[in-house]
Structures are given as structure tokens and as C-alpha cells.
Short mmCIF file of N, CA and C in Angstrom, two decimals:
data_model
loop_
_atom_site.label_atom_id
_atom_site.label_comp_id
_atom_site.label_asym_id
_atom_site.label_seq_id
_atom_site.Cartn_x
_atom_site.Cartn_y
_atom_site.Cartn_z
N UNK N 35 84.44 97.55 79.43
CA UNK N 35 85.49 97.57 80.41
C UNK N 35 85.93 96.14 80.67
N UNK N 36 87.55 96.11 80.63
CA UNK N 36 87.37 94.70 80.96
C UNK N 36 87.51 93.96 82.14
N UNK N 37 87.27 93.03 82.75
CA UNK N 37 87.46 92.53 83.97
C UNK N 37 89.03 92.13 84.46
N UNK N 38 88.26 92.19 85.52
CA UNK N 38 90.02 92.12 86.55
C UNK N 38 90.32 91.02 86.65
N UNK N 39 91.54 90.26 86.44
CA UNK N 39 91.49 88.73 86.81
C UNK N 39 92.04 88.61 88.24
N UNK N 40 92.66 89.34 88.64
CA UNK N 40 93.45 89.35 89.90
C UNK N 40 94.84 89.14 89.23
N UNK N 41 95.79 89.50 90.59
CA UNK N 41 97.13 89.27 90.07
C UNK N 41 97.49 88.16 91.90
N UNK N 42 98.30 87.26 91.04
CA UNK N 42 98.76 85.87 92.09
C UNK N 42 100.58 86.05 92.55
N UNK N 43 100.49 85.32 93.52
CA UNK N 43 101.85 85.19 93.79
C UNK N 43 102.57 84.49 92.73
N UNK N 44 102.18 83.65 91.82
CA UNK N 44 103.25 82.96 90.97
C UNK N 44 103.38 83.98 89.10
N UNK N 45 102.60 85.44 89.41
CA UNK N 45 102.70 85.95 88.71
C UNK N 45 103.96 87.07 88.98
N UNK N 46 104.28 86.89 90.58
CA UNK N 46 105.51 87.75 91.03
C UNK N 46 106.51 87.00 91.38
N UNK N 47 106.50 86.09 92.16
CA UNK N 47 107.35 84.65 92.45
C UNK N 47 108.23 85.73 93.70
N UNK N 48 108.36 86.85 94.03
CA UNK N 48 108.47 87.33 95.47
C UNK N 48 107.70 87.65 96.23
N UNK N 49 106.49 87.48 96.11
CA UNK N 49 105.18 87.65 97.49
C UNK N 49 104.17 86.96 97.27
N UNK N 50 103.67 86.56 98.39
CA UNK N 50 102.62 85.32 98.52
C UNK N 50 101.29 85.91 97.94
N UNK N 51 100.47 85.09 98.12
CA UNK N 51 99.15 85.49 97.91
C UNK N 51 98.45 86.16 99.43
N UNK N 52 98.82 85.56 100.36
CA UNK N 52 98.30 85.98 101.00
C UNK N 52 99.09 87.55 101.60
N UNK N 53 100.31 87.89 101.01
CA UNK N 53 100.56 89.37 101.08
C UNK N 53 99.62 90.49 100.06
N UNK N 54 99.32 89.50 98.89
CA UNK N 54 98.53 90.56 97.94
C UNK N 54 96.95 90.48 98.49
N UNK N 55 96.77 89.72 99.42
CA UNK N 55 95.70 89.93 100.03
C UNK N 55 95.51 91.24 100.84
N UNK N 56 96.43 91.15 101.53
CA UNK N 56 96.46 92.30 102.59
C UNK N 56 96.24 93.75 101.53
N UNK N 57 97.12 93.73 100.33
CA UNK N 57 97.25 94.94 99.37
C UNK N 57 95.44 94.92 98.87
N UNK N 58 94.70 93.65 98.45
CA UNK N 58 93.78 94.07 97.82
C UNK N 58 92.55 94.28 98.71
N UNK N 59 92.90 93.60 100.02
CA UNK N 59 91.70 94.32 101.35
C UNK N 59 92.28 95.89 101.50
N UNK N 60 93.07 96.42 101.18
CA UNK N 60 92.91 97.74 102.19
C UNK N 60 92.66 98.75 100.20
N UNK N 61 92.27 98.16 99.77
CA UNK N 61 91.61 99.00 98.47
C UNK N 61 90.12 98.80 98.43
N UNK N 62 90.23 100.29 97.60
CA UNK N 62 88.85 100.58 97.44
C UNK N 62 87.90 100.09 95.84
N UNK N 63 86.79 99.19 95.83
CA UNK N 63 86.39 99.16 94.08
C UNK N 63 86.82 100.15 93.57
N UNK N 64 87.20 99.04 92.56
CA UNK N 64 87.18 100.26 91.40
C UNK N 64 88.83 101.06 91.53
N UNK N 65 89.38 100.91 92.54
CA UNK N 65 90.94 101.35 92.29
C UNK N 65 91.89 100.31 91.78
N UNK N 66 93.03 100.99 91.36
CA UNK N 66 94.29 99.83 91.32
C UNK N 66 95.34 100.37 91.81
N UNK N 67 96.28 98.94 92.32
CA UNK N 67 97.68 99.46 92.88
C UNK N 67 98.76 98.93 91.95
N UNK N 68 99.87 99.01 92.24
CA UNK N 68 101.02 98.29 91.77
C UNK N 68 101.79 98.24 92.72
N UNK N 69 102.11 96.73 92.64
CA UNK N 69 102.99 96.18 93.90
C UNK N 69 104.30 95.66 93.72
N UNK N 70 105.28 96.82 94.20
CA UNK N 70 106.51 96.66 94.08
C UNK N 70 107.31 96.15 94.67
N UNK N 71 108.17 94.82 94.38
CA UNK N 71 108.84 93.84 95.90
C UNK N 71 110.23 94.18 95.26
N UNK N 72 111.40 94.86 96.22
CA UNK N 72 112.44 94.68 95.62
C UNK N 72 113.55 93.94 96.76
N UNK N 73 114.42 93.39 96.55
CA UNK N 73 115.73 92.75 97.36
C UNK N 73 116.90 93.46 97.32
N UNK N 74 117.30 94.23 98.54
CA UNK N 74 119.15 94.62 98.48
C UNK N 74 119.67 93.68 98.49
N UNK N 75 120.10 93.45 96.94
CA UNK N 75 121.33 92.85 96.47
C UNK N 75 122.54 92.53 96.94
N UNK N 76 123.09 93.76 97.83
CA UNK N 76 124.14 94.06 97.56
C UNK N 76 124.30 93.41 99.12
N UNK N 77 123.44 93.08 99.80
CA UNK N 77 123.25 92.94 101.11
C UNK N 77 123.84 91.31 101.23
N UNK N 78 123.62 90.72 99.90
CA UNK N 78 123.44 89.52 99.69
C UNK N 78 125.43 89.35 99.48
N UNK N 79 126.07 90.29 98.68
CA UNK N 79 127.33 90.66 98.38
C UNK N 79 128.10 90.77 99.82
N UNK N 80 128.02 91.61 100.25
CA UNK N 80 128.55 92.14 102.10
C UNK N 80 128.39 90.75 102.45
N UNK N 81 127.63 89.81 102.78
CA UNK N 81 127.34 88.41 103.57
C UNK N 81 128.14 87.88 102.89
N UNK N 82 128.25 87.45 101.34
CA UNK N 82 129.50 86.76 100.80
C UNK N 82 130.75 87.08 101.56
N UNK N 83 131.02 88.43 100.76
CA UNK N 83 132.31 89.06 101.69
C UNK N 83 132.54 88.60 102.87
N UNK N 84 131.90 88.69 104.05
CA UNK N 84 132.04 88.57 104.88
C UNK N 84 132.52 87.34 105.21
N UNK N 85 131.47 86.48 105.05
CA UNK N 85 132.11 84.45 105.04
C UNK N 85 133.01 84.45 104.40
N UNK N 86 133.56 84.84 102.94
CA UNK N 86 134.74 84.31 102.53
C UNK N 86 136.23 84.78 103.11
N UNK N 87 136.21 85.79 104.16
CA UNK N 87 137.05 85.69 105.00
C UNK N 87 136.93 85.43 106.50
N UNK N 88 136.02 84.44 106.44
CA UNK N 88 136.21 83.63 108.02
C UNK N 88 135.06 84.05 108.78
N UNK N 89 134.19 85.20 108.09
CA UNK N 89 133.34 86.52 109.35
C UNK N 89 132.05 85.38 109.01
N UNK N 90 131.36 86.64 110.30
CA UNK N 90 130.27 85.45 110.48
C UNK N 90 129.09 86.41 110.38
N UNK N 91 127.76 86.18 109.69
CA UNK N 91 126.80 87.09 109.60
C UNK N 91 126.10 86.79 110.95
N UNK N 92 125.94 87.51 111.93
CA UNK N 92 125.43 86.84 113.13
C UNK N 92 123.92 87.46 113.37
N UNK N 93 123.22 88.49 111.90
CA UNK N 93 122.00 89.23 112.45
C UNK N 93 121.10 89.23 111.16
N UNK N 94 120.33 88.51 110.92
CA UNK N 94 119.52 88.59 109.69
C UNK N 94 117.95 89.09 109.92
N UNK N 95 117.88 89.92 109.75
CA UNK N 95 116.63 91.12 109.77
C UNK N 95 115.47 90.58 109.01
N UNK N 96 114.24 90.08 109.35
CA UNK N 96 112.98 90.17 108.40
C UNK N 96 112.19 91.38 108.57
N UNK N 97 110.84 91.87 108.33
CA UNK N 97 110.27 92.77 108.83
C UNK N 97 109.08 91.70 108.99
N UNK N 98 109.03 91.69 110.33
CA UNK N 98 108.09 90.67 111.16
C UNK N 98 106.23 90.81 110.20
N UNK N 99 105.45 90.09 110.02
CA UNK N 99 104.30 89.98 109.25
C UNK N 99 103.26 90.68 109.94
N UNK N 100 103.62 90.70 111.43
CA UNK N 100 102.75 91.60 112.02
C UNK N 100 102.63 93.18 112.03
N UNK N 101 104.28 93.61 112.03
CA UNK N 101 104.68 94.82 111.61
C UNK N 101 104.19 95.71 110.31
N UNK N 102 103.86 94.96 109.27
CA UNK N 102 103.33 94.88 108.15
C UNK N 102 102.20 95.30 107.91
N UNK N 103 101.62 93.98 108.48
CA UNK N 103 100.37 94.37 109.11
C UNK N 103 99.57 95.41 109.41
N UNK N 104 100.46 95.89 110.80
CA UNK N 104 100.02 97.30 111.59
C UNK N 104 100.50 98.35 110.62
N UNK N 105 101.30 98.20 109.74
CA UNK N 105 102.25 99.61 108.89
C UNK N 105 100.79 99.57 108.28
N UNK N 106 100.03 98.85 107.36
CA UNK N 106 98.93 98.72 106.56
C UNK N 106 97.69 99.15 106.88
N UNK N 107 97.32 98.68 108.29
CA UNK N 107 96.49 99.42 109.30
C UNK N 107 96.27 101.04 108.95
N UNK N 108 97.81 101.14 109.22
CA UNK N 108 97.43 102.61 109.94
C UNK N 108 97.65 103.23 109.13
N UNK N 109 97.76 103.16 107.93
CA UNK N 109 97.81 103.54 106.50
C UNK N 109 96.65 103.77 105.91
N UNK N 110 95.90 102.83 106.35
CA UNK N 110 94.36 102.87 105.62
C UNK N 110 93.43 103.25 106.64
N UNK N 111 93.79 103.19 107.73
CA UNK N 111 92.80 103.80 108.58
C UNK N 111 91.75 102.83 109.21
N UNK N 112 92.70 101.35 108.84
CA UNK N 112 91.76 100.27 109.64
C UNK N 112 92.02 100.08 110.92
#
């Protein structure tokens, strides 16, 4: 069997290490996940739009690290 090397943030270049932390604490030996990061694009398009006629993006949304967090929690039952 072969060994696990781990997988790093500069093997995804969209999530840290310390997000794949959180993914590889709430697993169990011996399982695997796959960790999917994606970006609305198009979100990025609408904000162009918007500035290139004068508008102003006045609300930029993260999903807070704590939120995350607790979503992960209560997912796994920690």
C-alpha cells in the first residue's frame, strides 16, 4: 500500500494549508476526501460591468473562517 504524502496548499494554489487542515482533522484513518475549491466567475464579470459604467460594488461577501468552522463542526459531530 502506498503511503500518503499529504496534499498542500501550493498543490491547489486556492486554499491554505491551514484550510486542508480543518478537512484532514475532521477525517477518519484510513479515509480519503477530495477537496473541491471553486470561484463564481461570473461574479467577477457583473463587478466589471458594473464599474465600467460608473456603478459601484458597495458589498463583497466572504464566508467568515469561523462560519466554516462551525459548518465543519457540526458536520462531523465535533
Amino acid at each position: 500500500m502506498a503511503t500518503p504524502t499529504g496534499l498542500t496548499a501550493a498543490d491547489i494554489d486556492l486554499v491554505s494549508d491551514a484550510d486542508l487542515d480543518v478537512v484532514r482533522a475532521s477525517m477518519e484513518p484510513g479515509t480519503t476526501a477530495v477537496v473541491l475549491v471553486f470561484e463564481e466567475t461570473w461574479a467577477a464579470s457583473l463587478a466589471a460591468a458594473v464599474r465600467a459604467v460608473d456603478g459601484e460594488v458597495a458589498l463583497h461577501v466572504q464566508v467568515p473562517r469561523d462560519s466554516v468552522d462551525a459548518a465543519v463542526a457540526a458536520a462531523t459531530g465535533a
